[in-house]
């Protein structure tokens, strides 16, 4: 059940940007949260206190990430060279920015850096008390939020970075744990329908399927395989298995006839 | 894109248990992480310092969760009335406990409390420096880990609680969005191994599998079906399909002999 994770090198292309963080302890905790999830690029926009003993203590064994942090004067500088920036924010009802939750954010981020070897992305976190200004959000392509308790939705900044970084790692894992580095294109709905048609026929050929129960049974199969998010290669393989069974069973039928 | 979250009342049945936490600041940060995700039941086993000003400061607006925390002398007491306990731990290579990652943990936890209105579950977190003892892990049904950087996998305890609580909230959403209520128990690792053994044999029986490519092919099958998180009913069904194919093919072979 246990496999080695190899960290996806794309994680190195995700920049965590903290804007005017007040508490140095939070900066240290962010560095730790990042390193725990394989992120390494920390950029601080006008931190109130950095470097700091308090930050170093909270960073624990992530001193490298903390000490390598880049300090800049403006969010524009922090975003230099970045293809897509995601601004962390509570979910807002009426805004002009496109909004994603953290899981979607991680997927878009990973897709972006996987598709273009030179691309970098940034996750931008605002002040502890007041978040990001509208002018700062204007520099972001997306507004990203963490689903939370509507009665208390304000996470500590290092806790928020922890969740974003965790989802980034999980987004890479789907790619790497499940397929030594590479996953094929996900199957289209046409390809899936072809697969389900084939399955339906094969199950009858091997005399598994009771026609009276077909609809319910096939619905169950759809739930199972839809959950697995089959890629095109896997569809090929599964159809190959079904064809092999059909061939062998066809021989049986032919033999039956010959006898 | 924006929906109102209504917190699933089942979140109230998830207990967070902290064993011998040293730093009161961590206890406060845990309370905040819990409330942010809609959890409310905090149990402290022999905390070093509680109540504490430091804890209250870090709890921010989660004073209610912090102040309502139950303090007990032993993990046994903390787990009274709990149906399933998950012990947070790094992933271990050789252990006798069944292991889940945090996303699987949240799904199993939610399934458990959804299936039985009286059930409660516990997520158990050990000491900051040394985690949970083997005797304490023996009181847990599963060992649960957060995928992380193999070079630095030790999360701050409040960061770890944040990720677990976040996945619990996400699991409630996934439940309300995707399933019409009911899924069977997830298959155990023994049941999965039985399934893979059966699959391996069946693929040979239908003459699909080239023995020279077995290992790589079966690894691919494992990736696919592990991704689907099969439940016990689905395992039964898939094994039924394989048995049907084997039966038909067996007839073919018999016919071959007969001819």
XYZ file of C-alpha atoms in Angstrom:
518
model
C 0.000 0.000 0.000
C 2.917 2.327 0.669
C 4.819 3.911 -2.144
C 7.583 6.439 -2.126
C 6.609 9.940 -2.950
C 9.097 11.603 -5.149
C 8.513 15.326 -4.965
C 7.442 16.781 -8.273
C 10.135 19.304 -9.301
C 7.313 21.570 -10.467
C 6.656 22.421 -6.825
C 9.794 24.569 -6.978
C 7.991 26.855 -9.426
C 5.262 27.821 -6.973
C 6.010 31.095 -5.228
C 4.409 31.935 -1.874
C 4.090 35.714 -1.539
C 3.282 37.279 1.842
C 2.210 40.929 1.776
C 3.094 43.060 4.816
C 2.966 40.273 7.351
C 2.924 41.699 10.882
C 3.946 38.762 13.031
C 7.360 37.224 12.401
C 6.140 33.981 13.996
C 3.700 33.643 11.117
C 6.516 34.037 8.580
C 8.454 31.241 10.264
C 5.382 29.011 10.421
C 4.769 29.673 6.720
C 8.322 28.590 5.884
C 7.775 25.346 7.779
C 4.383 24.713 6.148
C 5.990 25.259 2.743
C 8.934 22.945 3.284
C 6.661 20.235 4.702
C 4.902 20.226 1.331
C 7.987 20.615 -0.860
C 7.664 24.325 -1.675
C 10.762 26.492 -1.473
C 10.185 29.969 -2.946
C 9.121 32.486 -0.307
C 8.786 36.185 -1.187
C 8.071 38.797 1.487
C 6.595 42.169 0.537
C 7.521 44.711 3.231
C 7.515 42.326 6.192
C 7.244 44.144 9.508
C 10.069 42.141 11.055
C 12.516 40.012 9.105
C 14.907 38.413 9.788
C 13.683 37.515 13.246
C 14.507 35.081 16.046
C 10.816 34.403 16.509
C 10.452 33.517 12.841
C 13.456 31.201 12.986
C 12.114 29.394 16.040
C 8.755 28.776 14.376
C 10.387 27.729 11.102
C 11.946 24.789 12.945
C 13.869 22.767 10.320
C 12.786 25.023 7.463
C 15.565 27.549 8.129
C 16.661 27.187 4.506
C 13.311 28.318 3.129
C 13.115 31.156 5.661
C 16.670 32.361 5.106
C 16.365 32.171 1.320
C 13.234 34.334 1.373
C 13.387 37.279 -1.002
C 12.337 40.653 0.422
C 10.808 43.201 -1.949
C 9.032 46.567 -1.753
C 5.935 45.899 -3.797
C 3.636 43.140 -4.949
C 4.545 44.021 -8.563
C 8.152 43.082 -7.829
C 7.086 39.921 -6.046
C 5.139 38.816 -9.121
C 7.889 39.433 -11.678
C 8.132 36.476 -14.041
C 4.907 34.940 -12.765
C 2.417 33.639 -15.323
C -0.593 33.245 -13.042
C -1.119 34.784 -9.615
C -3.770 33.579 -7.204
C -4.850 35.974 -4.462
C -5.984 34.273 -1.259
C -9.216 35.762 -0.039
C -12.456 34.886 1.649
C -15.127 33.958 -0.813
C -16.892 37.076 -1.934
C -20.395 37.331 -3.300
C -19.960 40.181 -5.699
C -16.605 40.551 -7.306
C -15.253 40.860 -10.784
C -12.357 38.451 -10.204
C -12.759 34.804 -11.159
C -12.902 32.669 -8.023
C -11.507 29.209 -7.329
C -11.387 27.098 -4.230
C -8.013 25.881 -2.997
C -8.290 22.450 -4.637
C -9.119 23.995 -8.008
C -6.344 26.532 -7.484
C -3.757 23.808 -6.986
C -4.916 22.003 -10.118
C -4.770 25.148 -12.253
C -1.366 26.021 -10.794
C 0.080 22.584 -11.538
C -1.445 22.461 -15.003
C 0.099 25.831 -15.774
C 3.623 24.929 -14.733
C 3.414 21.447 -16.209
C 2.273 22.755 -19.590
C 5.057 25.341 -19.882
C 8.530 24.575 -18.546
C 9.313 28.258 -18.083
C 6.110 29.180 -16.237
C 5.975 30.104 -12.575
C 2.898 30.779 -10.481
C 2.313 32.693 -7.248
C -0.041 32.270 -4.335
C -0.450 35.657 -2.663
C -1.459 36.077 0.994
C -2.443 39.432 2.497
C -2.069 41.071 5.901
C -3.213 39.167 8.990
C -5.871 41.758 9.810
C -6.984 43.156 6.476
C -5.940 40.751 3.717
C -5.200 42.085 0.240
C -6.335 45.473 -1.059
C -8.396 45.725 -4.225
C -5.375 47.204 -5.999
C -3.397 44.115 -4.988
C -6.178 41.765 -6.057
C -6.119 43.530 -9.429
C -2.624 42.111 -9.887
C -3.973 38.585 -9.395
C -5.586 36.464 -12.097
C -7.766 34.533 -9.695
C -9.145 34.940 -6.254
C -8.661 31.712 -4.265
C -10.457 30.672 -1.115
C -10.435 27.843 1.401
C -13.886 26.359 2.066
C -14.555 27.030 5.746
C -17.058 27.634 8.507
C -19.167 30.609 7.384
C -19.365 31.668 11.036
C -15.557 31.816 11.342
C -13.761 31.750 8.043
C -10.559 33.604 8.867
C -7.675 31.141 9.039
C -4.321 31.984 10.540
C -2.043 32.866 7.622
C 0.342 29.936 8.155
C -2.638 27.570 8.430
C -3.932 28.950 5.132
C -0.535 28.489 3.464
C -0.449 24.943 4.889
C -3.741 24.067 3.189
C -2.733 25.645 -0.137
C 0.669 23.951 -0.089
C -0.909 20.618 0.859
C -3.308 20.842 -2.079
C -0.384 21.648 -4.381
C 1.422 18.510 -3.231
C -1.773 16.487 -3.629
C -2.215 17.886 -7.133
C 1.264 16.631 -8.071
C 0.678 13.264 -6.458
C -2.312 12.562 -8.577
C 0.102 12.911 -11.404
C 3.163 11.159 -10.016
C 2.068 8.492 -7.540
C -0.527 7.232 -9.888
C 1.719 6.989 -12.882
C 5.497 7.150 -12.649
C 5.534 10.792 -13.613
C 3.149 10.714 -16.494
C -0.544 10.290 -16.903
C -2.224 10.058 -20.224
C -5.028 12.359 -21.288
C -8.215 11.714 -19.373
C -10.763 9.890 -21.509
C -13.412 11.975 -23.230
C -17.076 11.267 -22.610
C -17.293 9.581 -26.041
C -14.458 7.249 -25.115
C -16.099 6.512 -21.782
C -19.417 5.726 -23.475
C -17.590 3.379 -25.876
C -16.029 1.680 -22.872
C -19.367 1.267 -21.081
C -21.006 -0.120 -24.236
C -18.172 -2.609 -24.601
C -18.404 -3.574 -20.930
C -22.157 -4.075 -21.223
C -21.668 -6.431 -24.182
C -18.741 -8.304 -22.625
C -20.660 -8.901 -19.389
C -23.415 -10.494 -21.433
C -20.946 -12.555 -23.478
C -19.454 -14.079 -20.334
C -22.988 -14.605 -19.064
C -22.463 -12.500 -16.009
C -25.202 -9.979 -16.510
C -28.805 -10.711 -15.695
C -30.619 -8.562 -18.283
C -33.359 -7.807 -15.746
C -30.814 -5.986 -13.589
C -28.837 -4.253 -16.290
C -29.703 -0.639 -15.669
C -28.924 -0.660 -11.996
C -25.790 -2.717 -12.474
C -24.377 -0.489 -15.188
C -25.083 2.574 -13.061
C -22.949 1.005 -10.369
C -20.148 0.321 -12.842
C -20.321 3.935 -14.001
C -19.991 5.224 -10.464
C -16.956 3.026 -9.901
C -15.079 3.843 -13.093
C -16.062 7.501 -13.189
C -14.579 7.795 -9.731
C -11.282 6.429 -11.055
C -11.087 9.104 -13.794
C -9.813 6.745 -16.458
C -7.242 7.977 -18.913
C -7.146 6.950 -22.579
C -4.449 4.331 -22.038
C -6.434 2.712 -19.247
C -9.531 2.617 -21.442
C -7.449 0.824 -24.108
C -6.194 -1.682 -21.586
C -9.578 -2.433 -20.055
C -11.112 -2.853 -23.507
C -8.205 -5.143 -24.404
C -9.014 -7.284 -21.370
C -12.675 -7.449 -22.372
C -11.793 -8.357 -25.952
C -9.519 -11.153 -24.737
C -12.325 -12.567 -22.603
C -14.786 -12.257 -25.476
C -12.361 -14.034 -27.816
C -11.851 -16.934 -25.448
C -15.571 -17.187 -24.754
C -16.292 -16.985 -28.490
C -14.023 -19.996 -28.946
C -16.049 -21.750 -26.282
C -19.239 -20.972 -28.132
C -17.718 -22.093 -31.409
C -16.567 -25.307 -29.747
C -20.078 -25.728 -28.422
C -21.353 -25.460 -31.944
C -18.661 -27.797 -33.293
C -19.408 -30.455 -30.713
C -19.353 29.183 -8.702
C -20.325 30.439 -5.273
C -22.592 28.404 -3.083
C -23.526 28.765 0.507
C -21.879 26.166 2.619
C -24.150 24.842 5.239
C -22.006 23.041 7.730
C -22.791 19.347 7.914
C -23.978 18.655 11.491
C -21.929 15.448 11.344
C -18.801 17.565 11.830
C -19.864 17.915 15.461
C -19.265 14.177 15.896
C -15.576 14.372 15.063
C -13.433 14.564 18.159
C -9.922 16.032 18.030
C -7.774 14.424 20.721
C -4.396 15.940 21.643
C -2.119 13.731 23.730
C 0.262 15.500 26.150
C 0.676 18.651 24.119
C 3.622 20.680 25.460
C 3.021 24.139 24.011
C -0.198 25.914 24.988
C 0.095 28.041 21.844
C -0.406 24.887 19.822
C -3.584 24.044 21.739
C -4.960 27.493 20.952
C -3.998 27.224 17.294
C -5.682 23.800 17.130
C -8.916 25.285 18.526
C -8.850 27.969 15.838
C -8.095 25.454 13.063
C -11.010 23.322 14.269
C -13.532 26.144 14.422
C -12.460 27.421 10.994
C -13.536 24.038 9.616
C -16.655 23.600 11.733
C -15.281 21.129 14.299
C -16.066 21.707 17.955
C -15.068 18.745 20.142
C -11.571 19.134 21.581
C -10.228 16.615 24.115
C -6.890 17.152 25.860
C -5.042 14.221 27.412
C -2.732 15.546 30.144
C -1.918 18.893 28.532
C 1.203 20.494 29.988
C -0.464 23.884 30.373
C -4.196 24.467 30.178
C -5.968 26.812 30.539
C -3.403 29.294 29.323
C -3.255 32.928 28.198
C -0.997 31.900 25.328
C -3.512 29.330 24.158
C -6.334 31.870 24.340
C -4.385 34.423 22.306
C -3.658 31.886 19.556
C -7.245 30.601 19.582
C -8.370 34.065 18.450
C -12.152 33.855 17.952
C -12.279 30.144 18.787
C -12.408 30.787 22.534
C -15.584 28.692 22.712
C -13.871 25.574 21.328
C -10.826 26.138 23.549
C -12.831 26.783 26.718
C -15.134 23.818 26.108
C -12.180 21.452 25.746
C -12.446 18.360 27.906
C -9.349 17.445 29.908
C -8.752 13.764 30.713
C -5.992 11.586 32.154
C -5.690 8.905 29.516
C -6.275 8.224 25.847
C -8.726 5.472 26.844
C -10.918 8.102 28.498
C -10.576 10.426 25.515
C -11.844 7.675 23.219
C -14.891 6.681 25.270
C -17.891 6.295 22.996
C -15.797 6.510 19.844
C -16.476 4.007 17.075
C -13.352 4.579 15.005
C -10.140 6.265 16.096
C -7.509 7.463 13.637
C -3.991 7.990 14.978
C -2.022 10.694 13.175
C 1.421 9.455 12.297
C 4.091 9.641 9.649
C 3.722 6.991 7.011
C 5.506 3.876 8.146
C 6.899 1.105 6.002
C 6.378 -1.831 8.268
C 3.453 -1.694 10.595
C 0.537 -3.863 11.476
C -1.960 -0.976 11.559
C -3.978 -0.223 8.436
C -2.851 3.096 6.982
C -4.838 5.838 5.303
C -3.890 9.235 4.018
C -5.723 12.255 5.356
C -8.168 12.429 2.451
C -9.114 8.764 2.844
C -9.320 9.277 6.608
C -11.845 12.069 6.232
C -13.946 9.959 3.875
C -13.971 6.967 6.207
C -14.736 9.228 9.175
C -17.677 10.857 7.428
C -18.998 7.539 6.114
C -18.900 6.152 9.624
C -20.839 8.964 11.250
C -23.236 9.269 8.349
C -24.062 5.558 8.382
C -24.801 5.457 12.116
C -26.454 8.397 13.832
C -24.954 7.462 17.197
C -21.375 7.016 15.984
C -18.544 9.366 16.865
C -14.997 9.258 15.556
C -11.702 10.606 16.874
C -8.586 11.968 15.257
C -5.713 11.520 17.684
C -2.566 13.662 17.632
C 0.530 12.849 19.657
C 3.219 14.864 21.402
C 5.024 17.587 19.456
C 8.376 15.845 19.781
C 7.581 12.142 19.882
C 4.059 11.601 18.518
C 2.013 8.653 19.741
C 3.428 5.592 21.488
C 2.786 2.119 20.119
C 0.475 1.450 23.060
C -1.513 4.532 22.075
C -1.559 3.523 18.409
C -2.934 0.164 19.535
C -6.031 2.031 20.679
C -6.502 3.413 17.160
C -8.199 1.574 14.303
C -6.211 3.301 11.596
C -2.970 5.116 11.260
C -3.469 8.335 9.279
C -0.825 10.399 7.564
C -0.523 13.624 5.624
C 1.361 13.225 2.337
C 4.420 15.421 2.686
C 8.012 16.128 1.741
C 9.941 12.954 2.577
C 12.898 15.177 3.531
C 10.812 17.093 6.108
C 7.568 15.418 6.957
C 6.964 16.671 10.486
C 4.159 19.240 10.471
C 3.428 21.535 13.361
C 0.550 19.935 15.287
C -1.909 22.779 14.607
C -0.981 22.696 10.914
C -1.663 18.949 10.889
C -5.030 19.439 12.604
C -5.798 22.173 10.061
C -5.249 19.779 7.152
C -7.275 16.966 8.755
C -10.123 19.329 9.650
C -10.064 20.844 6.165
C -10.358 17.390 4.588
C -13.259 16.584 6.914
C -15.078 19.705 5.741
C -14.274 18.836 2.120
C -15.539 15.290 2.686
C -18.888 16.626 3.840
C -19.128 18.697 0.696
C -18.159 15.801 -1.516
C -20.849 13.803 0.179
C -23.583 16.287 -0.352
C -22.590 17.039 -3.926
C -21.678 13.647 -5.322
C -23.334 10.720 -3.725
C -26.920 10.027 -3.062
C -26.110 9.153 0.460
C -24.808 5.669 0.736
C -21.580 3.840 0.093
C -20.513 0.521 1.486
C -17.490 0.116 3.740
C -14.238 0.671 1.905
C -12.381 -2.539 1.205
C -9.627 -3.467 3.626
C -6.114 -4.037 2.335
C -6.602 -7.814 2.687
C -9.700 -7.626 0.530
C -7.850 -5.540 -2.020
C -4.973 -8.031 -2.123
C -7.467 -10.853 -2.641
C -8.972 -8.900 -5.509
C -5.600 -8.271 -7.151
C -4.619 -11.958 -6.812
C -7.904 -12.963 -8.414
C -7.443 -10.418 -11.198
C -3.918 -11.674 -11.865
C -5.185 -15.238 -12.233
C -8.215 -14.294 -14.318
C -6.101 -12.255 -16.750
C -3.961 -15.337 -17.303
C -6.992 -17.581 -17.682
C -8.395 -15.435 -20.463
C -4.910 -15.349 -22.013
C -4.681 -11.599 -21.777
C -1.569 -11.304 -19.701
C 1.905 -11.681 -21.127
C 3.769 -13.152 -18.151
C 6.893 -11.191 -19.112
C 5.038 -7.946 -18.490
C 3.094 -8.982 -15.423
C 4.698 -6.808 -12.787
C 4.363 -3.571 -14.659
C 0.847 -4.375 -15.805
C -0.389 -5.270 -12.340
C 1.142 -2.076 -10.967
C -0.944 -0.172 -13.489
C -4.089 -2.037 -12.436
C -3.330 -1.225 -8.808
C -2.988 2.452 -9.586
C -6.295 2.438 -11.392
C -8.329 0.560 -8.813
C -6.662 2.141 -5.775
C -7.662 5.494 -7.230
C -11.282 4.334 -7.312
C -11.241 3.419 -3.592
C -13.279 0.269 -4.014
C -15.850 -0.622 -1.409
C -16.592 -4.176 -0.290
C -19.647 -4.510 -2.506
C -17.695 -3.413 -5.563
C -14.966 -5.933 -4.791
C -17.634 -8.649 -4.638
C -19.048 -7.565 -7.966
C -15.725 -7.340 -9.766
C -14.709 -10.751 -8.438
C -18.075 -12.078 -9.586
C -17.348 -10.792 -13.083
C -13.935 -12.459 -13.075
C -15.367 -15.749 -11.827
C -17.979 -15.676 -14.584
C -15.280 -15.159 -17.203
C -13.147 -17.907 -15.690
C -16.104 -20.281 -15.679
C -16.904 -19.657 -19.341
C -13.260 -19.947 -20.330
C -12.928 -23.109 -18.268
C -15.752 -24.545 -20.346
C -13.808 -23.541 -23.441
C -10.715 -25.321 -22.174
C -12.736 -28.384 -21.310
C -14.229 -28.306 -24.778
C -10.702 -28.037 -26.185
C -9.765 -31.157 -24.270
C -12.923 -32.894 -25.326
C -12.344 -32.127 -28.990
